[in-house]
PDB file of C-alpha atoms in Angstrom:
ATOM      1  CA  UNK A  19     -13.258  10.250   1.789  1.00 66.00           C
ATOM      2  CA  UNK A  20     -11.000  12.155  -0.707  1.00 85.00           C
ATOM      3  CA  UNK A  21      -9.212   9.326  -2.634  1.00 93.00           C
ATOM      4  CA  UNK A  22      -6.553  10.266  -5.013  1.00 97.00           C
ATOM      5  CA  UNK A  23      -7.035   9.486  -8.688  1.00 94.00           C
ATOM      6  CA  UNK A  24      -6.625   6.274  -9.999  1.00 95.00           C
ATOM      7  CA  UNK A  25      -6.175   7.359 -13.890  1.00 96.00           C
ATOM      8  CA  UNK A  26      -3.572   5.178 -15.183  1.00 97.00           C
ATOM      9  CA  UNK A  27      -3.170   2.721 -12.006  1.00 97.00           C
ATOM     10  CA  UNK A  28       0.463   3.121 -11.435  1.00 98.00           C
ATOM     11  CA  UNK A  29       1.535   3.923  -8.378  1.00 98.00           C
ATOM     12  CA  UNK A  30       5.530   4.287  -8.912  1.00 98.00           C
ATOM     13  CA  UNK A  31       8.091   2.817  -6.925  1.00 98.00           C
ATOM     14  CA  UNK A  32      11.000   5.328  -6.804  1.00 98.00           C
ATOM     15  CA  UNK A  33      13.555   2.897  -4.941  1.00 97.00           C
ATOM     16  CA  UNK A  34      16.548   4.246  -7.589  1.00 98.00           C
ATOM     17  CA  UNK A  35      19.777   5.377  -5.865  1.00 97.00           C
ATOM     18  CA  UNK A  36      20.097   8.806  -5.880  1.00 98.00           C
ATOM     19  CA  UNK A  37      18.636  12.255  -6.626  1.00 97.00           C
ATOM     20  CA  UNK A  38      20.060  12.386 -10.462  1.00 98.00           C
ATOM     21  CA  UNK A  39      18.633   8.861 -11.615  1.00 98.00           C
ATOM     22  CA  UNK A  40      15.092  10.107  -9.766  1.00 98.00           C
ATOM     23  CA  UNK A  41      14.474  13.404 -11.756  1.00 98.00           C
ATOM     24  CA  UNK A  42      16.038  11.385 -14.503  1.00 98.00           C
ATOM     25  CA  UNK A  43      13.680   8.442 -14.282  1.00 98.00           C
ATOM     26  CA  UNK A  44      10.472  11.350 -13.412  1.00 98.00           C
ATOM     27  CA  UNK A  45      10.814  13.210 -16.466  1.00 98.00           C
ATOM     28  CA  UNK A  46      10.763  10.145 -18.841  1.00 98.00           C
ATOM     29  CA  UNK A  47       7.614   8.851 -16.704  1.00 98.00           C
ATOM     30  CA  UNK A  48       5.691  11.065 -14.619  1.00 97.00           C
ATOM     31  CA  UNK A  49       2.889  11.329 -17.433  1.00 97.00           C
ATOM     32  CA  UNK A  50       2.324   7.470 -16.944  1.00 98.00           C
ATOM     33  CA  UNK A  51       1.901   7.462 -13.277  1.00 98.00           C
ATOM     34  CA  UNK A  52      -0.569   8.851 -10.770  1.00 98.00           C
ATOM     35  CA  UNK A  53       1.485   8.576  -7.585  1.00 98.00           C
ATOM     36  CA  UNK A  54       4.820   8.402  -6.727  1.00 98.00           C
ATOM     37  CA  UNK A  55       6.233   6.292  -3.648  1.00 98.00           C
ATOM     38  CA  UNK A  56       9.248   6.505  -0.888  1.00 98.00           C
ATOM     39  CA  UNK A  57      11.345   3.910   0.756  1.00 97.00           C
ATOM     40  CA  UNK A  58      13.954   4.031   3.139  1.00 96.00           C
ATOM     41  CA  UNK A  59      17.086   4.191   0.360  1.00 96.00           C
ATOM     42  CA  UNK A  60      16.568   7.101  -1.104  1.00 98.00           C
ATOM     43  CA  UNK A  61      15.492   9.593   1.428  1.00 98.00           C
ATOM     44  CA  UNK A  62      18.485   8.416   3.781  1.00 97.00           C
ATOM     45  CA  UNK A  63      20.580   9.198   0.788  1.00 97.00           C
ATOM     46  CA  UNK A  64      19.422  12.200   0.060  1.00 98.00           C
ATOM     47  CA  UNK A  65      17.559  13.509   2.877  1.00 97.00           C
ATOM     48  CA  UNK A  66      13.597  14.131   3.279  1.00 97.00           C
ATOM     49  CA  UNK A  67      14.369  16.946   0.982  1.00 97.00           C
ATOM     50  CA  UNK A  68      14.410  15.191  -1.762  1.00 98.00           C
ATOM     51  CA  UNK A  69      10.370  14.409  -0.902  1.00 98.00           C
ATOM     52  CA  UNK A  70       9.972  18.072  -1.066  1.00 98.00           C
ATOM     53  CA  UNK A  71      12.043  19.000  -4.229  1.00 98.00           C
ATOM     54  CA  UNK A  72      10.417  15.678  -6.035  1.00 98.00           C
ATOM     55  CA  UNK A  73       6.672  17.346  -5.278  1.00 97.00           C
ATOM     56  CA  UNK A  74       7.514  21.103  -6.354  1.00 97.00           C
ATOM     57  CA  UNK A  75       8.833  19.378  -9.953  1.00 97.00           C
ATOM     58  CA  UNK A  76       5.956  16.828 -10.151  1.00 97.00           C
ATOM     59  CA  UNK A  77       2.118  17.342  -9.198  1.00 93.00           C
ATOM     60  CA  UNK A  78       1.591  13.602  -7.822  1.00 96.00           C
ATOM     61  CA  UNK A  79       0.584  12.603  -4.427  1.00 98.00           C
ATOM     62  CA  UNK A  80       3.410  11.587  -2.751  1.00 98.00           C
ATOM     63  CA  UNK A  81       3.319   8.298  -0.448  1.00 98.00           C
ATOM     64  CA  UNK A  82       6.072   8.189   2.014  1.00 98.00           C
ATOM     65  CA  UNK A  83       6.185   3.756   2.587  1.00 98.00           C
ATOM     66  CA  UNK A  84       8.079   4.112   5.846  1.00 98.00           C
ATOM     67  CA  UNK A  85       6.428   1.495   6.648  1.00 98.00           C
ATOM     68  CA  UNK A  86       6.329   3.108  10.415  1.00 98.00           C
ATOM     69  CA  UNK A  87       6.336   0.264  13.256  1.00 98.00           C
ATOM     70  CA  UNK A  88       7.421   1.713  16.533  1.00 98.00           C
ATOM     71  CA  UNK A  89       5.322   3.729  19.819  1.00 98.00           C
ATOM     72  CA  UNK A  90       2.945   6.031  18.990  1.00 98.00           C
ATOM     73  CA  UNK A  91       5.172   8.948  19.972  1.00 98.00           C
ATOM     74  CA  UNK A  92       7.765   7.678  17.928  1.00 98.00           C
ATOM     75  CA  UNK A  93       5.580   7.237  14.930  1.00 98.00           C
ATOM     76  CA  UNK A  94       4.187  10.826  15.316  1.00 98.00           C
ATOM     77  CA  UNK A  95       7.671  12.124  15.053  1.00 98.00           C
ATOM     78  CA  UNK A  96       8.425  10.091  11.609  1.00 98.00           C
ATOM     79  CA  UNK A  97       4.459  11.108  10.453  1.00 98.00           C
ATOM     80  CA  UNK A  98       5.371  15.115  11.236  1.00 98.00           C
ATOM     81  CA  UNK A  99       8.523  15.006   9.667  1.00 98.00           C
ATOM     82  CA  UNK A 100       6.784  13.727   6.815  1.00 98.00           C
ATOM     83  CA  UNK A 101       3.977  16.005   6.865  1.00 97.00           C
ATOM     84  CA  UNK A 102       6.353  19.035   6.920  1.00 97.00           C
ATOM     85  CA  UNK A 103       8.378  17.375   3.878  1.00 98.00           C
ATOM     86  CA  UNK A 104       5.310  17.236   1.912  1.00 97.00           C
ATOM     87  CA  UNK A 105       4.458  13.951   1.708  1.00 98.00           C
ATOM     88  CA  UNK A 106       0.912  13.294   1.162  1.00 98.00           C
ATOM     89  CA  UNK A 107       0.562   9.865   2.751  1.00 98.00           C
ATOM     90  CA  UNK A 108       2.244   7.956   4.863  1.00 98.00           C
ATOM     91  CA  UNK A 109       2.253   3.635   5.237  1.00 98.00           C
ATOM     92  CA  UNK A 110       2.505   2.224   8.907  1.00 98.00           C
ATOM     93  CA  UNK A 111       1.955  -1.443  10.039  1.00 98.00           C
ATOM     94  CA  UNK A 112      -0.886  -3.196  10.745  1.00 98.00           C
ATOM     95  CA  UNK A 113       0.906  -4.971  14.156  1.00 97.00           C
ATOM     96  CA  UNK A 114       1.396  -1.864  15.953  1.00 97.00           C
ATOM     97  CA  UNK A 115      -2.074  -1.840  16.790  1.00 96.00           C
ATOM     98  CA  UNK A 116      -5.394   0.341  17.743  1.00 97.00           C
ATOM     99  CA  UNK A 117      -3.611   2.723  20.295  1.00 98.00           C
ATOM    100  CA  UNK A 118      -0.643   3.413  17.626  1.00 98.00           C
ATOM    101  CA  UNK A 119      -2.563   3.261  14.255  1.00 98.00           C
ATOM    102  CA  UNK A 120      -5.242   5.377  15.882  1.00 98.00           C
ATOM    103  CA  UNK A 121      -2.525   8.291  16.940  1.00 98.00           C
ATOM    104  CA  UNK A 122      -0.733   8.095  13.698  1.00 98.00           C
ATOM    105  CA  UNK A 123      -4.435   8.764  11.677  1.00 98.00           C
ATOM    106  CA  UNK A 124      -4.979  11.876  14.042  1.00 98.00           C
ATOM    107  CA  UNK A 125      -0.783  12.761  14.037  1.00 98.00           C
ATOM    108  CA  UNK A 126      -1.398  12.717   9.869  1.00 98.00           C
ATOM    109  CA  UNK A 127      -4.066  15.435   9.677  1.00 96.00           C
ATOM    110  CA  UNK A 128      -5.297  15.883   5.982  1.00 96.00           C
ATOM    111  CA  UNK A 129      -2.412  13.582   5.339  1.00 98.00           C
ATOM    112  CA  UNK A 130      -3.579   9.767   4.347  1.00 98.00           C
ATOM    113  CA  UNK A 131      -2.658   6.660   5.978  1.00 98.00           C
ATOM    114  CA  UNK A 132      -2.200   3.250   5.098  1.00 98.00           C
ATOM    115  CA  UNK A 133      -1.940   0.419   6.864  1.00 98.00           C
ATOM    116  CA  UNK A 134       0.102  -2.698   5.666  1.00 98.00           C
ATOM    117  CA  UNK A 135      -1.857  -6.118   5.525  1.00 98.00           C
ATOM    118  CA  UNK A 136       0.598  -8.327   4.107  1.00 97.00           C
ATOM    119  CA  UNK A 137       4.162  -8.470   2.792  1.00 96.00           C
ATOM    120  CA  UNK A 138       4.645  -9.609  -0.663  1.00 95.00           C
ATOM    121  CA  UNK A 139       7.812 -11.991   0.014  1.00 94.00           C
ATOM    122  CA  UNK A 140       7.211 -15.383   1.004  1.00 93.00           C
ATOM    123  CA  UNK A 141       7.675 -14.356   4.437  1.00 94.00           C
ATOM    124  CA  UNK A 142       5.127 -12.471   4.480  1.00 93.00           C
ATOM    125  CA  UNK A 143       3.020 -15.687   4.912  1.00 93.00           C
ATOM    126  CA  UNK A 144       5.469 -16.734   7.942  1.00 93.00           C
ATOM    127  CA  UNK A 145       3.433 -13.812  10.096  1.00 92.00           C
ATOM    128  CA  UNK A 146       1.478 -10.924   8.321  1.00 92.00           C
ATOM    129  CA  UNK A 147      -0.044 -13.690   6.590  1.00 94.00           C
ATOM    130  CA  UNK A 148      -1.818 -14.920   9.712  1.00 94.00           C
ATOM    131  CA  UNK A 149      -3.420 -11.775  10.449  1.00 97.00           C
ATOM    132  CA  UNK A 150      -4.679  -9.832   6.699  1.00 97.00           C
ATOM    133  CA  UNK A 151      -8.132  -9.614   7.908  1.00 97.00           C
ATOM    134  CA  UNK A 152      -7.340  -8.310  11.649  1.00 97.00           C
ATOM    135  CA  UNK A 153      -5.318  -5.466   9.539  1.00 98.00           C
ATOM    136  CA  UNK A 154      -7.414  -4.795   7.124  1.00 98.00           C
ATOM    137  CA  UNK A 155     -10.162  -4.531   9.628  1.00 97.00           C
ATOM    138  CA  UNK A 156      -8.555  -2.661  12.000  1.00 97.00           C
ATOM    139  CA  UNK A 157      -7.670  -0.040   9.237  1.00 98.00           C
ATOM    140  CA  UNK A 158     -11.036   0.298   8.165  1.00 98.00           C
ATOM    141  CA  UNK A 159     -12.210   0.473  11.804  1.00 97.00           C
ATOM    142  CA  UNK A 160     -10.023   3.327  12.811  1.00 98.00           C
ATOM    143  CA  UNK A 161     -10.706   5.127  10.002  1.00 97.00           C
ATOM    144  CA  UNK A 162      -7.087   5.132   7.739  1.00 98.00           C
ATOM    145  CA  UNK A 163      -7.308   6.145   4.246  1.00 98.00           C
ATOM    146  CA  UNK A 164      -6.144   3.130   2.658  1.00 98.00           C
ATOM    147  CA  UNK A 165      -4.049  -0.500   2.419  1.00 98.00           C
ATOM    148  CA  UNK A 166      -1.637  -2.192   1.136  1.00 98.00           C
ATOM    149  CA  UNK A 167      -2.192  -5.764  -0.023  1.00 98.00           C
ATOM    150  CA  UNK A 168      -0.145  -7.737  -1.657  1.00 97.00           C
ATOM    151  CA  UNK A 169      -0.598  -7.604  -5.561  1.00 96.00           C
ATOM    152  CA  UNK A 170       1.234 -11.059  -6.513  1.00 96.00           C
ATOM    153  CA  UNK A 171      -1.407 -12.967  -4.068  1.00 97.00           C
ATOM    154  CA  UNK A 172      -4.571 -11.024  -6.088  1.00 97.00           C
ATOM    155  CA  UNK A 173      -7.145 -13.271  -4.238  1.00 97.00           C
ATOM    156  CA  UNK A 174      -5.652 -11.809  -1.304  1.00 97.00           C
ATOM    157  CA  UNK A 175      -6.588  -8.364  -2.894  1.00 97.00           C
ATOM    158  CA  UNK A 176     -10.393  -9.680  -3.116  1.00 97.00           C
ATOM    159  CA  UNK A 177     -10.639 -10.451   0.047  1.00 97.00           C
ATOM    160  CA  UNK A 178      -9.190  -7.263   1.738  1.00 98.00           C
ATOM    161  CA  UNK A 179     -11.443  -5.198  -0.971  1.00 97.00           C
ATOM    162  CA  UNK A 180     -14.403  -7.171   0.630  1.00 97.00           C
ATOM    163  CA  UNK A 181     -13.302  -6.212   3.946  1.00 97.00           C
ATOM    164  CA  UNK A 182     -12.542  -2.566   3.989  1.00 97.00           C
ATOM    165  CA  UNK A 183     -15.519  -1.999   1.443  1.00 96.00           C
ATOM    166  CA  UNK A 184     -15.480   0.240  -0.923  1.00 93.00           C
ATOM    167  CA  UNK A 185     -14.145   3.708  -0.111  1.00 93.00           C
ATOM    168  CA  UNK A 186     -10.652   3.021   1.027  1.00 97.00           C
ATOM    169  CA  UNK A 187      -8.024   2.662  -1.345  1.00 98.00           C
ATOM    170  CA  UNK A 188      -5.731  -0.287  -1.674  1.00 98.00           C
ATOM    171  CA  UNK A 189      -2.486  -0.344  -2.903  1.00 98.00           C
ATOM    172  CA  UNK A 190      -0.555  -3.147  -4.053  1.00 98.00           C
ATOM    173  CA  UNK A 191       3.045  -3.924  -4.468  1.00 95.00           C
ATOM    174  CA  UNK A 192       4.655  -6.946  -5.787  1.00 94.00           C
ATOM    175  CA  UNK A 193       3.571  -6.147  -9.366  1.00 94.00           C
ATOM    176  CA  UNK A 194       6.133  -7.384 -11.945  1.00 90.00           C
ATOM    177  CA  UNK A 195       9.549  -8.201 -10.243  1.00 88.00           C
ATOM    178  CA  UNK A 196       7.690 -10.062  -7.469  1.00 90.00           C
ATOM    179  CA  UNK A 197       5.316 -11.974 -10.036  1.00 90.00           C
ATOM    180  CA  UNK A 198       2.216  -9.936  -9.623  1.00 90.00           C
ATOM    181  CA  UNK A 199       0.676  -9.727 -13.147  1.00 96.00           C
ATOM    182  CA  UNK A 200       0.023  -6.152 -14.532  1.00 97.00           C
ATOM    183  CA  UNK A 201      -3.622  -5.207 -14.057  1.00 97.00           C
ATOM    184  CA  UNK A 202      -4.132  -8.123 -11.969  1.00 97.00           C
ATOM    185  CA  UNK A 203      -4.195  -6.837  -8.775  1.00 97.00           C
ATOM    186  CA  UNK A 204      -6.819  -4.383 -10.162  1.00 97.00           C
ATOM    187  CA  UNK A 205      -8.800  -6.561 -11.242  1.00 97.00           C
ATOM    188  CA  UNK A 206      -8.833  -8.182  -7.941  1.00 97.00           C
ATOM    189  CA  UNK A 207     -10.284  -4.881  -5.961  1.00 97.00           C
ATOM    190  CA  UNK A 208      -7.095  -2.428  -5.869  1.00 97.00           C
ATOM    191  CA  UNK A 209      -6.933   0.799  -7.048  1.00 97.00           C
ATOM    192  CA  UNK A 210      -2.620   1.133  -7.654  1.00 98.00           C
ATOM    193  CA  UNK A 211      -0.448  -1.550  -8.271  1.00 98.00           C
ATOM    194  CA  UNK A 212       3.243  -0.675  -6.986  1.00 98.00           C
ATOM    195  CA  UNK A 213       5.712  -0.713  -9.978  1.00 97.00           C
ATOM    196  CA  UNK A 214       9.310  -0.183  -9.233  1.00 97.00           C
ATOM    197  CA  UNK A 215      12.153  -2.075 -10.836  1.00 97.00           C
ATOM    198  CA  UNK A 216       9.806  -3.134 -14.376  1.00 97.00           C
ATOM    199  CA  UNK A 217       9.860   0.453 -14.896  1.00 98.00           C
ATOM    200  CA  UNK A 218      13.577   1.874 -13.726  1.00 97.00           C
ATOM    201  CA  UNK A 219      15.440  -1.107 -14.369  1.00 97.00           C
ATOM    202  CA  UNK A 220      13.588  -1.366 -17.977  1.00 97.00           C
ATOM    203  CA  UNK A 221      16.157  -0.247 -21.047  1.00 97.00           C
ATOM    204  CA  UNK A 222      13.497   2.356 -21.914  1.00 98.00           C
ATOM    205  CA  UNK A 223      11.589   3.127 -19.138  1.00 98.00           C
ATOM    206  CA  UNK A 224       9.060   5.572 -20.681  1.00 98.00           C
ATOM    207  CA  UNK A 225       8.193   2.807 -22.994  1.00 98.00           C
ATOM    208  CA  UNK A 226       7.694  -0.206 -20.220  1.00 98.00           C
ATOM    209  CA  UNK A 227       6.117   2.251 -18.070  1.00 98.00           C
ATOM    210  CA  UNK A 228       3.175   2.852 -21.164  1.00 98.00           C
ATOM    211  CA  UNK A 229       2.919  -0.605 -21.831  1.00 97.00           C
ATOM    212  CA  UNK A 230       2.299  -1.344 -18.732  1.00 97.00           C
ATOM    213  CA  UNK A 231      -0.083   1.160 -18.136  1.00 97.00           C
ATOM    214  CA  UNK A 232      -1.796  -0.038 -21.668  1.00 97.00           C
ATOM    215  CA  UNK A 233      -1.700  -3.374 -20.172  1.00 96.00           C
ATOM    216  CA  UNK A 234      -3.853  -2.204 -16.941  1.00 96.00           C
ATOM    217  CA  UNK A 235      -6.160  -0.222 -18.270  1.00 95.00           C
ATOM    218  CA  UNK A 236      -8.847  -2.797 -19.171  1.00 93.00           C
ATOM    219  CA  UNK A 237      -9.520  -3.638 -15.598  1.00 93.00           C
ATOM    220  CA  UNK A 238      -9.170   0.303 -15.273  1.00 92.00           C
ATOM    221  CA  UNK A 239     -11.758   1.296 -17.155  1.00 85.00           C
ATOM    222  CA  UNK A 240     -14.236  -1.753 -16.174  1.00 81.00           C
ATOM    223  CA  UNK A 241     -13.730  -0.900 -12.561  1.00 71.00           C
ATOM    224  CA  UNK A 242     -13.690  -4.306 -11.715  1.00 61.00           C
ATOM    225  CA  UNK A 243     -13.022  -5.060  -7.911  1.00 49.00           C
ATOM    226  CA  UNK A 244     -14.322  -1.865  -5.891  1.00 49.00           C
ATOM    227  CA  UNK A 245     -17.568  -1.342  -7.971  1.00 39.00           C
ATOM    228  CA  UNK A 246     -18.600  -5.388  -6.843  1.00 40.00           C
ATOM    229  CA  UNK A 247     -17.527  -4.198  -2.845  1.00 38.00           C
ATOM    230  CA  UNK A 248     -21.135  -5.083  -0.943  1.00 35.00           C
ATOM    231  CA  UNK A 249     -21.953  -3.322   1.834  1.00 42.00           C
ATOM    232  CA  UNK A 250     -20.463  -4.273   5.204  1.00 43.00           C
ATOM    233  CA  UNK A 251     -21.937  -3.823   9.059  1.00 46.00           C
ATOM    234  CA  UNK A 252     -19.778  -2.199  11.177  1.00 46.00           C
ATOM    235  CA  UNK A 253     -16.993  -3.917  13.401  1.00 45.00           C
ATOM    236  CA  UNK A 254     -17.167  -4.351  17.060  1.00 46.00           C
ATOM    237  CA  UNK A 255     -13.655  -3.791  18.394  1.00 40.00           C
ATOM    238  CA  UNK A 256     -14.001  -7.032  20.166  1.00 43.00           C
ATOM    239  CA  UNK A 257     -14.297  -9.273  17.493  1.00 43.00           C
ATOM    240  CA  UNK A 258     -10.921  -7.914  16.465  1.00 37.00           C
ATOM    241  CA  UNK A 259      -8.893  -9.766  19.512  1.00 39.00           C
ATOM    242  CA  UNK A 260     -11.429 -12.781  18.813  1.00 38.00           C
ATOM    243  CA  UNK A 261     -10.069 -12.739  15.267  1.00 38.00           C
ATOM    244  CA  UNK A 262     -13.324 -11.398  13.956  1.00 37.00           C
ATOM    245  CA  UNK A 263     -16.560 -12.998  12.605  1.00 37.00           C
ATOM    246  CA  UNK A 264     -16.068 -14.428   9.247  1.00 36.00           C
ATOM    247  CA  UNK A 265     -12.222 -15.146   8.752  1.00 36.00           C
ATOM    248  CA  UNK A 266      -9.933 -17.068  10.494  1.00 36.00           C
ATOM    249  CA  UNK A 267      -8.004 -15.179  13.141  1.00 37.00           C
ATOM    250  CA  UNK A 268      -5.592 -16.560  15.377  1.00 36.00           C
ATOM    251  CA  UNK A 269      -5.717 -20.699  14.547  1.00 34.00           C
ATOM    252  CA  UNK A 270      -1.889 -21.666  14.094  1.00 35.00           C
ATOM    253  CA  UNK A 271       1.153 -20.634  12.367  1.00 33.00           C
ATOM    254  CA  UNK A 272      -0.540 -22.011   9.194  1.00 33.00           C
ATOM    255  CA  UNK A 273      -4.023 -22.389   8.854  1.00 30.00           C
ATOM    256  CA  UNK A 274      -4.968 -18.768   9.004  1.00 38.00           C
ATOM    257  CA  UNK A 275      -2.941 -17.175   6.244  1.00 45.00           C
ATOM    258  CA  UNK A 276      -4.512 -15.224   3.715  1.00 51.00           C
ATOM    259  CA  UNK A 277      -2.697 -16.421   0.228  1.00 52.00           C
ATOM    260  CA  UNK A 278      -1.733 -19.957   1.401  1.00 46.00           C
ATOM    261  CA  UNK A 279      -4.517 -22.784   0.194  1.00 36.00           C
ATOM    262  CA  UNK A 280      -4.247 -26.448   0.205  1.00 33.00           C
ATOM    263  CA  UNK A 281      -2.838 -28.892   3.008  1.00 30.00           C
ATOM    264  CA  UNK A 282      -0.876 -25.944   4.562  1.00 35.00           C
ATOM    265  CA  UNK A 283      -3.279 -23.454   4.288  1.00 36.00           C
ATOM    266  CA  UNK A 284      -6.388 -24.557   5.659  1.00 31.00           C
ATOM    267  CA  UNK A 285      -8.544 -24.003   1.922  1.00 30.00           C
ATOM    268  CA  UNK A 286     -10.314 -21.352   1.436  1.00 34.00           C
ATOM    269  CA  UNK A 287      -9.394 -17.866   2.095  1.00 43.00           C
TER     270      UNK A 287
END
């Protein structure tokens, strides 16, 4: 599988509010970073032009986090779109399931798809909490480039690194404004933490965004997390609707959440 680099870690959240503070923000930073990342905000401000315009200045790959959760013709239409913008990923959830996640992976072409496992909020635990491993398997299953996990819950990270093994990427947000520590989530088995607001909303954002990177490139350069990955059998579909052999699955609103230990969270991961 073709991964994109992970040289500095930084996978950059651009979630500022308009074209001018983006270039703005790009030119002061895009030496730090190794991939930039779309939301919602900006491109229905400015139009999936600005994806295109953002790529011709900047030679990152560019991950479009739609976040994509509908049918799979839907979700082809949003993927193409993307495609044609010049995105070079796109992020769909894990809930929409084989049929969808397997049209979107052959809708995307050479572009690279990631499926979420888990939100970052504490929400997240309310339902994609209860089914990380399904997602993560699934994703690995079908055959999508990459994951997101959630980089404040790092021994969340570990286990999703021990499920997809070791040649999909994983790419965690809640780094920094969310609590996630810098390097952390790294360390843990991912190969980009998601940095938004520590870096744009920073008084000198060229500065936080070296720190930071400083400050991540220890578990960078040890390759901590994927180099430990041990080799997994494959997955029968099956186990899948069974919840799978060897994590929880489907046991209550609570006891199967990836992040959550103690009386509410059944222990151990």
């Amino acid at each position: 599988m073709n991964r994109w680099k992970s040289e500095t870690g930084i996978m950059l959240a651009l979630d500022v509010p308009d074209r001018t503070t983006a270039f703005r923000l790009l030119d002061r930073v895009a030496d730090e970073i190794d991939v930039i990342k779309f939301n919602y905000p900006l491109v229905l401000q400015e139009g999936l032009e600005i994806i295109t315009r953002v790529k011709e200045a900047y030679p990152r790959p560019i991950l479009a986090d739609f976040k994509i959760a509908d049918v799979p013709v839907t979700n082809n239409r949003i993927i193409d779109l993307c495609r044609r913008a010049g995105a070079d990923g796109v992020m769909v959830q894990g809930f929409i399931g084989i049929d969808a996640i397997q049209s979107a992976i052959a809708a995307a072409g050479e572009m690279k798809i990631f499926v979420v496992t888990q939100l970052t909020n504490p929400g997240g635990l309310d339902f994609t909490g209860r089914f990380t491993g399904e997602f993560a398997q699934l994703a690995r299953m079908l055959g999508a480039a990459g994951v997101q996990a959630p980089g404040n819950r790092p021994e969340v990270v570990k286990k999703v690194r021990e499920i997809v093994g070791e040649e999909m990427m994983i790419a965690c947000c809640g780094i920094g404004a969310q609590g996630g520590k810098f390097g952390g989530a790294i360390a843990a088995g991912g190969d980009f933490e998601i940095i938004g607001r520590a870096i744009y909303q920073a008084p000198d954002p060229a500065r936080a965004a070296a720190e930071i990177r400083a400050a991540i490139a220890p578990p960078l350069k040890s390759g901590t997390g994927a180099g430990e990955n041990r080799r997994l059998q494959p997955l029968d579909p099956r186990d899948l609707r069974r919840g799978g052999e060897g994590h929880r699955g489907r046991q209550g609103p609570r006891t199967a959440r990836f992040g959550r230990t103690g009386p509410e969270g059944g222990g151990k991961l």
